[in-house]
């Protein structure tokens, strides 16, 4: 275990097992369709990789990078740092995120994808912190519900560090 980690919340094995279950659910729910997996950079990268290798449908993948900030609207706004490479007109999209906290990011990105002409947008998030929700948004597929604590690993960072840890852990207090 990394010396900055206080304890492991979700192990590598638990994540792999849950990703297989989530992929099975998607394989079942999307029979006959070819969804586009849209990952939000950078946190979704390990989750996207673990999930997509268990999906047996013909899929495409794409990525967006956005920054969310709280402006005059209660649910804030997002700035697009990197937009999609391809058109999503008429597509079934599965938006892939590392964690839903306030819900601001996903609400805005989902609205944006509908504005771009997507036929359907579903959300899959590795982690969900329901107690922190500010915007009315619910994921269609969730890996794990986590308590209101700051977690790192498997894509999630603190100051851009710890994304490479193979598990989800809680940082020691002195590391903040
Ligand atoms: P939201 O728009 O408030 O839902 O923000 C979600 C984003 O905040 C995630 O994509 C993460 O980048 C970041 N975030 C929220 N909680 C955590 C955490 O516990 N650890 C690391 N990043 C987090
Ligand atoms: Mg993020």
PDB file of N, CA, C and O in Angstrom, residues 38-114:
ATOM      1  N   UNK A  38     -18.446   7.592 -23.710  1.00  0.00           N
ATOM      2  CA  UNK A  38     -17.762   8.885 -23.643  1.00  0.00           C
ATOM      3  C   UNK A  38     -17.171   9.048 -22.245  1.00  0.00           C
ATOM      4  O   UNK A  38     -17.908   9.184 -21.264  1.00  0.00           O
ATOM      5  N   UNK A  39     -15.857   9.017 -22.159  1.00  0.00           N
ATOM      6  CA  UNK A  39     -15.175   9.144 -20.870  1.00  0.00           C
ATOM      7  C   UNK A  39     -14.813  10.585 -20.585  1.00  0.00           C
ATOM      8  O   UNK A  39     -14.440  11.336 -21.491  1.00  0.00           O
ATOM      9  N   UNK A  40     -14.964  10.978 -19.317  1.00  0.00           N
ATOM     10  CA  UNK A  40     -14.545  12.323 -18.915  1.00  0.00           C
ATOM     11  C   UNK A  40     -13.122  12.234 -18.374  1.00  0.00           C
ATOM     12  O   UNK A  40     -12.850  11.511 -17.416  1.00  0.00           O
ATOM     13  N   UNK A  41     -12.227  12.953 -19.041  1.00  0.00           N
ATOM     14  CA  UNK A  41     -10.808  12.944 -18.652  1.00  0.00           C
ATOM     15  C   UNK A  41     -10.609  13.735 -17.367  1.00  0.00           C
ATOM     16  O   UNK A  41     -11.341  14.703 -17.145  1.00  0.00           O
ATOM     17  N   UNK A  42      -9.591  13.375 -16.550  1.00  0.00           N
ATOM     18  CA  UNK A  42      -8.766  12.220 -16.759  1.00  0.00           C
ATOM     19  C   UNK A  42      -9.200  11.055 -15.884  1.00  0.00           C
ATOM     20  O   UNK A  42      -8.738   9.927 -16.039  1.00  0.00           O
ATOM     21  N   UNK A  43     -10.083  11.364 -14.932  1.00  0.00           N
ATOM     22  CA  UNK A  43     -10.431  10.392 -13.883  1.00  0.00           C
ATOM     23  C   UNK A  43     -11.049   9.096 -14.366  1.00  0.00           C
ATOM     24  O   UNK A  43     -10.953   8.068 -13.695  1.00  0.00           O
ATOM     25  N   UNK A  44     -11.708   9.137 -15.531  1.00  0.00           N
ATOM     26  CA  UNK A  44     -12.444   7.945 -15.979  1.00  0.00           C
ATOM     27  C   UNK A  44     -11.560   6.911 -16.680  1.00  0.00           C
ATOM     28  O   UNK A  44     -12.031   5.826 -17.013  1.00  0.00           O
ATOM     29  N   UNK A  45     -10.287   7.245 -16.927  1.00  0.00           N
ATOM     30  CA  UNK A  45      -9.446   6.392 -17.781  1.00  0.00           C
ATOM     31  C   UNK A  45      -9.308   4.935 -17.292  1.00  0.00           C
ATOM     32  O   UNK A  45      -9.594   4.005 -18.049  1.00  0.00           O
ATOM     33  N   UNK A  46      -8.910   4.691 -16.036  1.00  0.00           N
ATOM     34  CA  UNK A  46      -8.799   3.289 -15.605  1.00  0.00           C
ATOM     35  C   UNK A  46     -10.149   2.566 -15.605  1.00  0.00           C
ATOM     36  O   UNK A  46     -10.230   1.390 -15.983  1.00  0.00           O
ATOM     37  N   UNK A  47     -11.192   3.260 -15.202  1.00  0.00           N
ATOM     38  CA  UNK A  47     -12.533   2.664 -15.166  1.00  0.00           C
ATOM     39  C   UNK A  47     -12.995   2.319 -16.578  1.00  0.00           C
ATOM     40  O   UNK A  47     -13.514   1.234 -16.833  1.00  0.00           O
ATOM     41  N   UNK A  48     -12.807   3.243 -17.505  1.00  0.00           N
ATOM     42  CA  UNK A  48     -13.164   3.016 -18.914  1.00  0.00           C
ATOM     43  C   UNK A  48     -12.457   1.761 -19.428  1.00  0.00           C
ATOM     44  O   UNK A  48     -13.057   0.900 -20.066  1.00  0.00           O
ATOM     45  N   UNK A  49     -11.155   1.642 -19.133  1.00  0.00           N
ATOM     46  CA  UNK A  49     -10.355   0.512 -19.625  1.00  0.00           C
ATOM     47  C   UNK A  49     -10.848  -0.807 -19.028  1.00  0.00           C
ATOM     48  O   UNK A  49     -10.981  -1.813 -19.733  1.00  0.00           O
ATOM     49  N   UNK A  50     -11.124  -0.798 -17.732  1.00  0.00           N
ATOM     50  CA  UNK A  50     -11.559  -2.024 -17.052  1.00  0.00           C
ATOM     51  C   UNK A  50     -12.944  -2.453 -17.553  1.00  0.00           C
ATOM     52  O   UNK A  50     -13.208  -3.635 -17.734  1.00  0.00           O
ATOM     53  N   UNK A  51     -13.799  -1.464 -17.773  1.00  0.00           N
ATOM     54  CA  UNK A  51     -15.183  -1.730 -18.187  1.00  0.00           C
ATOM     55  C   UNK A  51     -15.256  -2.186 -19.639  1.00  0.00           C
ATOM     56  O   UNK A  51     -15.912  -3.181 -19.970  1.00  0.00           O
ATOM     57  N   UNK A  52     -14.579  -1.455 -20.528  1.00  0.00           N
ATOM     58  CA  UNK A  52     -14.771  -1.702 -21.967  1.00  0.00           C
ATOM     59  C   UNK A  52     -14.263  -3.073 -22.399  1.00  0.00           C
ATOM     60  O   UNK A  52     -14.804  -3.667 -23.326  1.00  0.00           O
ATOM     61  N   UNK A  53     -13.259  -3.601 -21.699  1.00  0.00           N
ATOM     62  CA  UNK A  53     -12.733  -4.907 -22.132  1.00  0.00           C
ATOM     63  C   UNK A  53     -13.698  -6.036 -21.823  1.00  0.00           C
ATOM     64  O   UNK A  53     -13.528  -7.141 -22.328  1.00  0.00           O
ATOM     65  N   UNK A  54     -14.701  -5.779 -20.995  1.00  0.00           N
ATOM     66  CA  UNK A  54     -15.733  -6.789 -20.684  1.00  0.00           C
ATOM     67  C   UNK A  54     -17.017  -6.555 -21.468  1.00  0.00           C
ATOM     68  O   UNK A  54     -17.984  -7.289 -21.301  1.00  0.00           O
ATOM     69  N   UNK A  55     -17.064  -5.504 -22.274  1.00  0.00           N
ATOM     70  CA  UNK A  55     -18.257  -5.238 -23.082  1.00  0.00           C
ATOM     71  C   UNK A  55     -18.107  -5.984 -24.406  1.00  0.00           C
ATOM     72  O   UNK A  55     -17.071  -5.888 -25.069  1.00  0.00           O
ATOM     73  N   UNK A  56     -19.129  -6.740 -24.750  1.00  0.00           N
ATOM     74  CA  UNK A  56     -19.050  -7.596 -25.941  1.00  0.00           C
ATOM     75  C   UNK A  56     -19.801  -7.008 -27.140  1.00  0.00           C
ATOM     76  O   UNK A  56     -19.861  -7.605 -28.194  1.00  0.00           O
ATOM     77  N   UNK A  57     -20.388  -5.820 -26.963  1.00  0.00           N
ATOM     78  CA  UNK A  57     -21.114  -5.153 -28.051  1.00  0.00           C
ATOM     79  C   UNK A  57     -20.106  -4.467 -28.970  1.00  0.00           C
ATOM     80  O   UNK A  57     -18.938  -4.302 -28.612  1.00  0.00           O
ATOM     81  N   UNK A  58     -20.567  -4.033 -30.145  1.00  0.00           N
ATOM     82  CA  UNK A  58     -19.715  -3.185 -30.993  1.00  0.00           C
ATOM     83  C   UNK A  58     -19.839  -1.756 -30.485  1.00  0.00           C
ATOM     84  O   UNK A  58     -20.862  -1.108 -30.684  1.00  0.00           O
ATOM     85  N   UNK A  59     -18.818  -1.307 -29.810  1.00  0.00           N
ATOM     86  CA  UNK A  59     -18.874   0.049 -29.250  1.00  0.00           C
ATOM     87  C   UNK A  59     -17.835   0.939 -29.912  1.00  0.00           C
ATOM     88  O   UNK A  59     -16.921   0.468 -30.587  1.00  0.00           O
ATOM     89  N   UNK A  60     -18.008   2.261 -29.686  1.00  0.00           N
ATOM     90  CA  UNK A  60     -16.941   3.211 -29.997  1.00  0.00           C
ATOM     91  C   UNK A  60     -16.631   3.933 -28.699  1.00  0.00           C
ATOM     92  O   UNK A  60     -17.473   3.966 -27.790  1.00  0.00           O
ATOM     93  N   UNK A  61     -15.445   4.505 -28.617  1.00  0.00           N
ATOM     94  CA  UNK A  61     -15.138   5.321 -27.437  1.00  0.00           C
ATOM     95  C   UNK A  61     -14.691   6.716 -27.862  1.00  0.00           C
ATOM     96  O   UNK A  61     -14.166   6.921 -28.958  1.00  0.00           O
ATOM     97  N   UNK A  62     -14.949   7.667 -26.987  1.00  0.00           N
ATOM     98  CA  UNK A  62     -14.518   9.042 -27.218  1.00  0.00           C
ATOM     99  C   UNK A  62     -14.284   9.664 -25.840  1.00  0.00           C
ATOM    100  O   UNK A  62     -14.692   9.083 -24.828  1.00  0.00           O
ATOM    101  N   UNK A  63     -13.607  10.797 -25.810  1.00  0.00           N
ATOM    102  CA  UNK A  63     -13.318  11.449 -24.532  1.00  0.00           C
ATOM    103  C   UNK A  63     -13.599  12.942 -24.589  1.00  0.00           C
ATOM    104  O   UNK A  63     -13.455  13.567 -25.632  1.00  0.00           O
ATOM    105  N   UNK A  64     -14.000  13.472 -23.447  1.00  0.00           N
ATOM    106  CA  UNK A  64     -14.135  14.925 -23.293  1.00  0.00           C
ATOM    107  C   UNK A  64     -13.386  15.319 -22.033  1.00  0.00           C
ATOM    108  O   UNK A  64     -13.286  14.519 -21.094  1.00  0.00           O
ATOM    109  N   UNK A  65     -12.882  16.548 -22.019  1.00  0.00           N
ATOM    110  CA  UNK A  65     -12.301  17.078 -20.789  1.00  0.00           C
ATOM    111  C   UNK A  65     -13.022  18.385 -20.493  1.00  0.00           C
ATOM    112  O   UNK A  65     -13.071  19.277 -21.344  1.00  0.00           O
ATOM    113  N   UNK A  66     -13.616  18.467 -19.333  1.00  0.00           N
ATOM    114  CA  UNK A  66     -14.363  19.672 -18.960  1.00  0.00           C
ATOM    115  C   UNK A  66     -13.945  20.136 -17.570  1.00  0.00           C
ATOM    116  O   UNK A  66     -13.453  19.350 -16.765  1.00  0.00           O
ATOM    117  N   UNK A  67     -14.135  21.416 -17.332  1.00  0.00           N
ATOM    118  CA  UNK A  67     -13.916  21.981 -15.996  1.00  0.00           C
ATOM    119  C   UNK A  67     -15.254  22.535 -15.545  1.00  0.00           C
ATOM    120  O   UNK A  67     -15.882  23.289 -16.279  1.00  0.00           O
ATOM    121  N   UNK A  68     -15.690  22.146 -14.369  1.00  0.00           N
ATOM    122  CA  UNK A  68     -16.960  22.708 -13.908  1.00  0.00           C
ATOM    123  C   UNK A  68     -16.680  23.788 -12.868  1.00  0.00           C
ATOM    124  O   UNK A  68     -15.732  23.719 -12.109  1.00  0.00           O
ATOM    125  N   UNK A  69     -17.486  24.811 -12.905  1.00  0.00           N
ATOM    126  CA  UNK A  69     -17.336  25.879 -11.927  1.00  0.00           C
ATOM    127  C   UNK A  69     -18.717  26.386 -11.576  1.00  0.00           C
ATOM    128  O   UNK A  69     -19.659  26.264 -12.351  1.00  0.00           O
ATOM    129  N   UNK A  70     -18.833  26.978 -10.387  1.00  0.00           N
ATOM    130  CA  UNK A  70     -20.124  27.498  -9.955  1.00  0.00           C
ATOM    131  C   UNK A  70     -20.230  28.953 -10.356  1.00  0.00           C
ATOM    132  O   UNK A  70     -19.453  29.785  -9.911  1.00  0.00           O
ATOM    133  N   UNK A  71     -21.155  29.245 -11.239  1.00  0.00           N
ATOM    134  CA  UNK A  71     -21.368  30.621 -11.676  1.00  0.00           C
ATOM    135  C   UNK A  71     -22.663  31.145 -11.089  1.00  0.00           C
ATOM    136  O   UNK A  71     -22.959  30.924  -9.921  1.00  0.00           O
ATOM    137  N   UNK A  72     -23.459  31.805 -11.923  1.00  0.00           N
ATOM    138  CA  UNK A  72     -24.716  32.362 -11.437  1.00  0.00           C
ATOM    139  C   UNK A  72     -25.806  31.295 -11.316  1.00  0.00           C
ATOM    140  O   UNK A  72     -26.685  31.388 -10.483  1.00  0.00           O
ATOM    141  N   UNK A  73     -25.690  30.249 -12.146  1.00  0.00           N
ATOM    142  CA  UNK A  73     -26.677  29.166 -12.073  1.00  0.00           C
ATOM    143  C   UNK A  73     -26.363  28.273 -10.880  1.00  0.00           C
ATOM    144  O   UNK A  73     -25.200  28.038 -10.565  1.00  0.00           O
ATOM    145  N   UNK A  74     -27.395  27.742 -10.231  1.00  0.00           N
ATOM    146  CA  UNK A  74     -27.166  26.927  -9.029  1.00  0.00           C
ATOM    147  C   UNK A  74     -26.354  25.679  -9.336  1.00  0.00           C
ATOM    148  O   UNK A  74     -25.598  25.189  -8.511  1.00  0.00           O
ATOM    149  N   UNK A  75     -26.529  25.151 -10.544  1.00  0.00           N
ATOM    150  CA  UNK A  75     -25.777  23.954 -10.886  1.00  0.00           C
ATOM    151  C   UNK A  75     -24.491  24.262 -11.648  1.00  0.00           C
ATOM    152  O   UNK A  75     -23.873  23.364 -12.224  1.00  0.00           O
ATOM    153  N   UNK A  76     -24.090  25.539 -11.636  1.00  0.00           N
ATOM    154  CA  UNK A  76     -22.808  25.886 -12.231  1.00  0.00           C
ATOM    155  C   UNK A  76     -22.781  25.756 -13.741  1.00  0.00           C
ATOM    156  O   UNK A  76     -23.812  25.649 -14.391  1.00  0.00           O
ATOM    157  N   UNK A  77     -21.590  25.771 -14.275  1.00  0.00           N
ATOM    158  CA  UNK A  77     -21.419  25.694 -15.719  1.00  0.00           C
ATOM    159  C   UNK A  77     -20.141  24.913 -15.990  1.00  0.00           C
ATOM    160  O   UNK A  77     -19.332  24.731 -15.101  1.00  0.00           O
ATOM    161  N   UNK A  78     -19.976  24.463 -17.227  1.00  0.00           N
ATOM    162  CA  UNK A  78     -18.735  23.771 -17.551  1.00  0.00           C
ATOM    163  C   UNK A  78     -18.023  24.447 -18.708  1.00  0.00           C
ATOM    164  O   UNK A  78     -18.638  25.002 -19.609  1.00  0.00           O
ATOM    165  N   UNK A  79     -16.713  24.389 -18.623  1.00  0.00           N
ATOM    166  CA  UNK A  79     -15.857  24.893 -19.695  1.00  0.00           C
ATOM    167  C   UNK A  79     -15.291  23.655 -20.388  1.00  0.00           C
ATOM    168  O   UNK A  79     -14.797  22.741 -19.721  1.00  0.00           O
ATOM    169  N   UNK A  80     -15.396  23.627 -21.726  1.00  0.00           N
ATOM    170  CA  UNK A  80     -14.882  22.464 -22.454  1.00  0.00           C
ATOM    171  C   UNK A  80     -13.396  22.654 -22.750  1.00  0.00           C
ATOM    172  O   UNK A  80     -13.015  23.590 -23.451  1.00  0.00           O
ATOM    173  N   UNK A  81     -12.579  21.768 -22.210  1.00  0.00           N
ATOM    174  CA  UNK A  81     -11.134  21.813 -22.439  1.00  0.00           C
ATOM    175  C   UNK A  81     -10.795  20.980 -23.678  1.00  0.00           C
ATOM    176  O   UNK A  81      -9.955  21.336 -24.474  1.00  0.00           O
ATOM    177  N   UNK A  82     -11.458  19.837 -23.796  1.00  0.00           N
ATOM    178  CA  UNK A  82     -11.322  18.992 -24.990  1.00  0.00           C
ATOM    179  C   UNK A  82     -12.699  18.474 -25.362  1.00  0.00           C
ATOM    180  O   UNK A  82     -13.371  17.843 -24.545  1.00  0.00           O
ATOM    181  N   UNK A  83     -13.098  18.751 -26.596  1.00  0.00           N
ATOM    182  CA  UNK A  83     -14.420  18.304 -27.050  1.00  0.00           C
ATOM    183  C   UNK A  83     -14.302  16.919 -27.695  1.00  0.00           C
ATOM    184  O   UNK A  83     -13.199  16.400 -27.897  1.00  0.00           O
ATOM    185  N   UNK A  84     -15.449  16.331 -28.019  1.00  0.00           N
ATOM    186  CA  UNK A  84     -15.483  15.024 -28.662  1.00  0.00           C
ATOM    187  C   UNK A  84     -14.779  15.075 -30.016  1.00  0.00           C
ATOM    188  O   UNK A  84     -14.777  16.115 -30.680  1.00  0.00           O
ATOM    189  N   UNK A  85     -14.230  13.934 -30.443  1.00  0.00           N
ATOM    190  CA  UNK A  85     -13.604  13.861 -31.772  1.00  0.00           C
ATOM    191  C   UNK A  85     -14.650  13.671 -32.869  1.00  0.00           C
ATOM    192  O   UNK A  85     -14.468  14.113 -33.994  1.00  0.00           O
ATOM    193  N   UNK A  86     -15.742  12.960 -32.540  1.00  0.00           N
ATOM    194  CA  UNK A  86     -16.734  12.606 -33.559  1.00  0.00           C
ATOM    195  C   UNK A  86     -18.110  13.152 -33.222  1.00  0.00           C
ATOM    196  O   UNK A  86     -18.397  13.448 -32.058  1.00  0.00           O
ATOM    197  N   UNK A  87     -18.947  13.239 -34.241  1.00  0.00           N
ATOM    198  CA  UNK A  87     -20.334  13.651 -34.033  1.00  0.00           C
ATOM    199  C   UNK A  87     -21.072  12.569 -33.264  1.00  0.00           C
ATOM    200  O   UNK A  87     -20.799  11.378 -33.433  1.00  0.00           O
ATOM    201  N   UNK A  88     -21.999  12.980 -32.402  1.00  0.00           N
ATOM    202  CA  UNK A  88     -22.789  11.997 -31.657  1.00  0.00           C
ATOM    203  C   UNK A  88     -24.260  12.066 -32.072  1.00  0.00           C
ATOM    204  O   UNK A  88     -25.137  11.555 -31.375  1.00  0.00           O
ATOM    205  N   UNK A  89     -24.509  12.693 -33.205  1.00  0.00           N
ATOM    206  CA  UNK A  89     -25.871  12.846 -33.711  1.00  0.00           C
ATOM    207  C   UNK A  89     -26.552  11.478 -33.849  1.00  0.00           C
ATOM    208  O   UNK A  89     -26.052  10.597 -34.539  1.00  0.00           O
ATOM    209  N   UNK A  90     -27.659  11.321 -33.152  1.00  0.00           N
ATOM    210  CA  UNK A  90     -28.429  10.077 -33.230  1.00  0.00           C
ATOM    211  C   UNK A  90     -27.849   8.914 -32.439  1.00  0.00           C
ATOM    212  O   UNK A  90     -28.365   7.795 -32.509  1.00  0.00           O
ATOM    213  N   UNK A  91     -26.777   9.168 -31.680  1.00  0.00           N
ATOM    214  CA  UNK A  91     -26.102   8.069 -30.970  1.00  0.00           C
ATOM    215  C   UNK A  91     -26.695   7.790 -29.585  1.00  0.00           C
ATOM    216  O   UNK A  91     -27.243   8.678 -28.926  1.00  0.00           O
ATOM    217  N   UNK A  92     -26.507   6.537 -29.164  1.00  0.00           N
ATOM    218  CA  UNK A  92     -26.773   6.145 -27.777  1.00  0.00           C
ATOM    219  C   UNK A  92     -25.455   6.290 -27.033  1.00  0.00           C
ATOM    220  O   UNK A  92     -24.480   5.610 -27.357  1.00  0.00           O
ATOM    221  N   UNK A  93     -25.445   7.183 -26.057  1.00  0.00           N
ATOM    222  CA  UNK A  93     -24.189   7.469 -25.350  1.00  0.00           C
ATOM    223  C   UNK A  93     -24.226   6.918 -23.932  1.00  0.00           C
ATOM    224  O   UNK A  93     -25.246   7.001 -23.252  1.00  0.00           O
ATOM    225  N   UNK A  94     -23.107   6.356 -23.535  1.00  0.00           N
ATOM    226  CA  UNK A  94     -22.913   6.004 -22.130  1.00  0.00           C
ATOM    227  C   UNK A  94     -21.770   6.877 -21.621  1.00  0.00           C
ATOM    228  O   UNK A  94     -20.627   6.736 -22.047  1.00  0.00           O
ATOM    229  N   UNK A  95     -22.128   7.795 -20.747  1.00  0.00           N
ATOM    230  CA  UNK A  95     -21.171   8.750 -20.202  1.00  0.00           C
ATOM    231  C   UNK A  95     -20.449   8.083 -19.037  1.00  0.00           C
ATOM    232  O   UNK A  95     -21.098   7.618 -18.092  1.00  0.00           O
ATOM    233  N   UNK A  96     -19.128   8.038 -19.109  1.00  0.00           N
ATOM    234  CA  UNK A  96     -18.336   7.297 -18.114  1.00  0.00           C
ATOM    235  C   UNK A  96     -17.587   8.278 -17.209  1.00  0.00           C
ATOM    236  O   UNK A  96     -16.776   9.077 -17.681  1.00  0.00           O
ATOM    237  N   UNK A  97     -17.863   8.207 -15.905  1.00  0.00           N
ATOM    238  CA  UNK A  97     -17.266   9.150 -14.961  1.00  0.00           C
ATOM    239  C   UNK A  97     -16.655   8.387 -13.780  1.00  0.00           C
ATOM    240  O   UNK A  97     -17.058   7.260 -13.480  1.00  0.00           O
ATOM    241  N   UNK A  98     -15.670   9.018 -13.127  1.00  0.00           N
ATOM    242  CA  UNK A  98     -15.050   8.367 -11.969  1.00  0.00           C
ATOM    243  C   UNK A  98     -15.921   8.468 -10.722  1.00  0.00           C
ATOM    244  O   UNK A  98     -16.070   7.506  -9.975  1.00  0.00           O
ATOM    245  N   UNK A  99     -16.489   9.670 -10.487  1.00  0.00           N
ATOM    246  CA  UNK A  99     -17.270   9.861  -9.261  1.00  0.00           C
ATOM    247  C   UNK A  99     -18.314  10.951  -9.486  1.00  0.00           C
ATOM    248  O   UNK A  99     -18.043  11.932 -10.185  1.00  0.00           O
ATOM    249  N   UNK A 100     -19.486  10.774  -8.914  1.00  0.00           N
ATOM    250  CA  UNK A 100     -20.485  11.856  -8.910  1.00  0.00           C
ATOM    251  C   UNK A 100     -20.527  12.418  -7.511  1.00  0.00           C
ATOM    252  O   UNK A 100     -20.793  11.705  -6.546  1.00  0.00           O
ATOM    253  N   UNK A 101     -20.219  13.695  -7.434  1.00  0.00           N
ATOM    254  CA  UNK A 101     -20.153  14.374  -6.146  1.00  0.00           C
ATOM    255  C   UNK A 101     -21.376  15.300  -6.075  1.00  0.00           C
ATOM    256  O   UNK A 101     -22.466  14.872  -5.737  1.00  0.00           O
ATOM    257  N   UNK A 102     -21.226  16.570  -6.438  1.00  0.00           N
ATOM    258  CA  UNK A 102     -22.380  17.475  -6.450  1.00  0.00           C
ATOM    259  C   UNK A 102     -23.316  17.161  -7.620  1.00  0.00           C
ATOM    260  O   UNK A 102     -24.495  17.486  -7.582  1.00  0.00           O
ATOM    261  N   UNK A 103     -22.771  16.569  -8.672  1.00  0.00           N
ATOM    262  CA  UNK A 103     -23.561  16.269  -9.863  1.00  0.00           C
ATOM    263  C   UNK A 103     -23.504  17.358 -10.916  1.00  0.00           C
ATOM    264  O   UNK A 103     -24.103  17.238 -11.985  1.00  0.00           O
ATOM    265  N   UNK A 104     -22.776  18.435 -10.634  1.00  0.00           N
ATOM    266  CA  UNK A 104     -22.712  19.577 -11.561  1.00  0.00           C
ATOM    267  C   UNK A 104     -22.139  19.181 -12.915  1.00  0.00           C
ATOM    268  O   UNK A 104     -22.699  19.506 -13.957  1.00  0.00           O
ATOM    269  N   UNK A 105     -21.001  18.484 -12.883  1.00  0.00           N
ATOM    270  CA  UNK A 105     -20.320  18.138 -14.132  1.00  0.00           C
ATOM    271  C   UNK A 105     -21.226  17.305 -15.033  1.00  0.00           C
ATOM    272  O   UNK A 105     -21.431  17.628 -16.202  1.00  0.00           O
ATOM    273  N   UNK A 106     -21.765  16.239 -14.471  1.00  0.00           N
ATOM    274  CA  UNK A 106     -22.543  15.318 -15.308  1.00  0.00           C
ATOM    275  C   UNK A 106     -23.827  15.930 -15.817  1.00  0.00           C
ATOM    276  O   UNK A 106     -24.261  15.652 -16.930  1.00  0.00           O
ATOM    277  N   UNK A 107     -24.450  16.772 -15.005  1.00  0.00           N
ATOM    278  CA  UNK A 107     -25.700  17.390 -15.451  1.00  0.00           C
ATOM    279  C   UNK A 107     -25.426  18.245 -16.689  1.00  0.00           C
ATOM    280  O   UNK A 107     -26.128  18.155 -17.696  1.00  0.00           O
ATOM    281  N   UNK A 108     -24.370  19.054 -16.620  1.00  0.00           N
ATOM    282  CA  UNK A 108     -24.045  19.941 -17.740  1.00  0.00           C
ATOM    283  C   UNK A 108     -23.613  19.153 -18.969  1.00  0.00           C
ATOM    284  O   UNK A 108     -24.015  19.470 -20.092  1.00  0.00           O
ATOM    285  N   UNK A 109     -22.784  18.136 -18.767  1.00  0.00           N
ATOM    286  CA  UNK A 109     -22.284  17.374 -19.910  1.00  0.00           C
ATOM    287  C   UNK A 109     -23.425  16.599 -20.565  1.00  0.00           C
ATOM    288  O   UNK A 109     -23.516  16.518 -21.784  1.00  0.00           O
ATOM    289  N   UNK A 110     -24.304  16.049 -19.766  1.00  0.00           N
ATOM    290  CA  UNK A 110     -25.442  15.330 -20.344  1.00  0.00           C
ATOM    291  C   UNK A 110     -26.298  16.276 -21.189  1.00  0.00           C
ATOM    292  O   UNK A 110     -26.673  15.947 -22.326  1.00  0.00           O
ATOM    293  N   UNK A 111     -26.596  17.465 -20.648  1.00  0.00           N
ATOM    294  CA  UNK A 111     -27.378  18.461 -21.405  1.00  0.00           C
ATOM    295  C   UNK A 111     -26.684  18.798 -22.724  1.00  0.00           C
ATOM    296  O   UNK A 111     -27.316  18.903 -23.771  1.00  0.00           O
ATOM    297  N   UNK A 112     -25.361  18.955 -22.652  1.00  0.00           N
ATOM    298  CA  UNK A 112     -24.554  19.306 -23.818  1.00  0.00           C
ATOM    299  C   UNK A 112     -24.629  18.221 -24.893  1.00  0.00           C
ATOM    300  O   UNK A 112     -24.734  18.511 -26.089  1.00  0.00           O
ATOM    301  N   UNK A 113     -24.587  16.968 -24.472  1.00  0.00           N
ATOM    302  CA  UNK A 113     -24.634  15.852 -25.426  1.00  0.00           C
ATOM    303  C   UNK A 113     -26.007  15.781 -26.102  1.00  0.00           C
ATOM    304  O   UNK A 113     -26.095  15.480 -27.292  1.00  0.00           O
ATOM    305  N   UNK A 114     -27.052  16.099 -25.352  1.00  0.00           N
ATOM    306  CA  UNK A 114     -28.382  16.167 -25.983  1.00  0.00           C
ATOM    307  C   UNK A 114     -28.447  17.322 -26.978  1.00  0.00           C
ATOM    308  O   UNK A 114     -29.024  17.193 -28.052  1.00  0.00           O
TER     309      UNK A 114
END
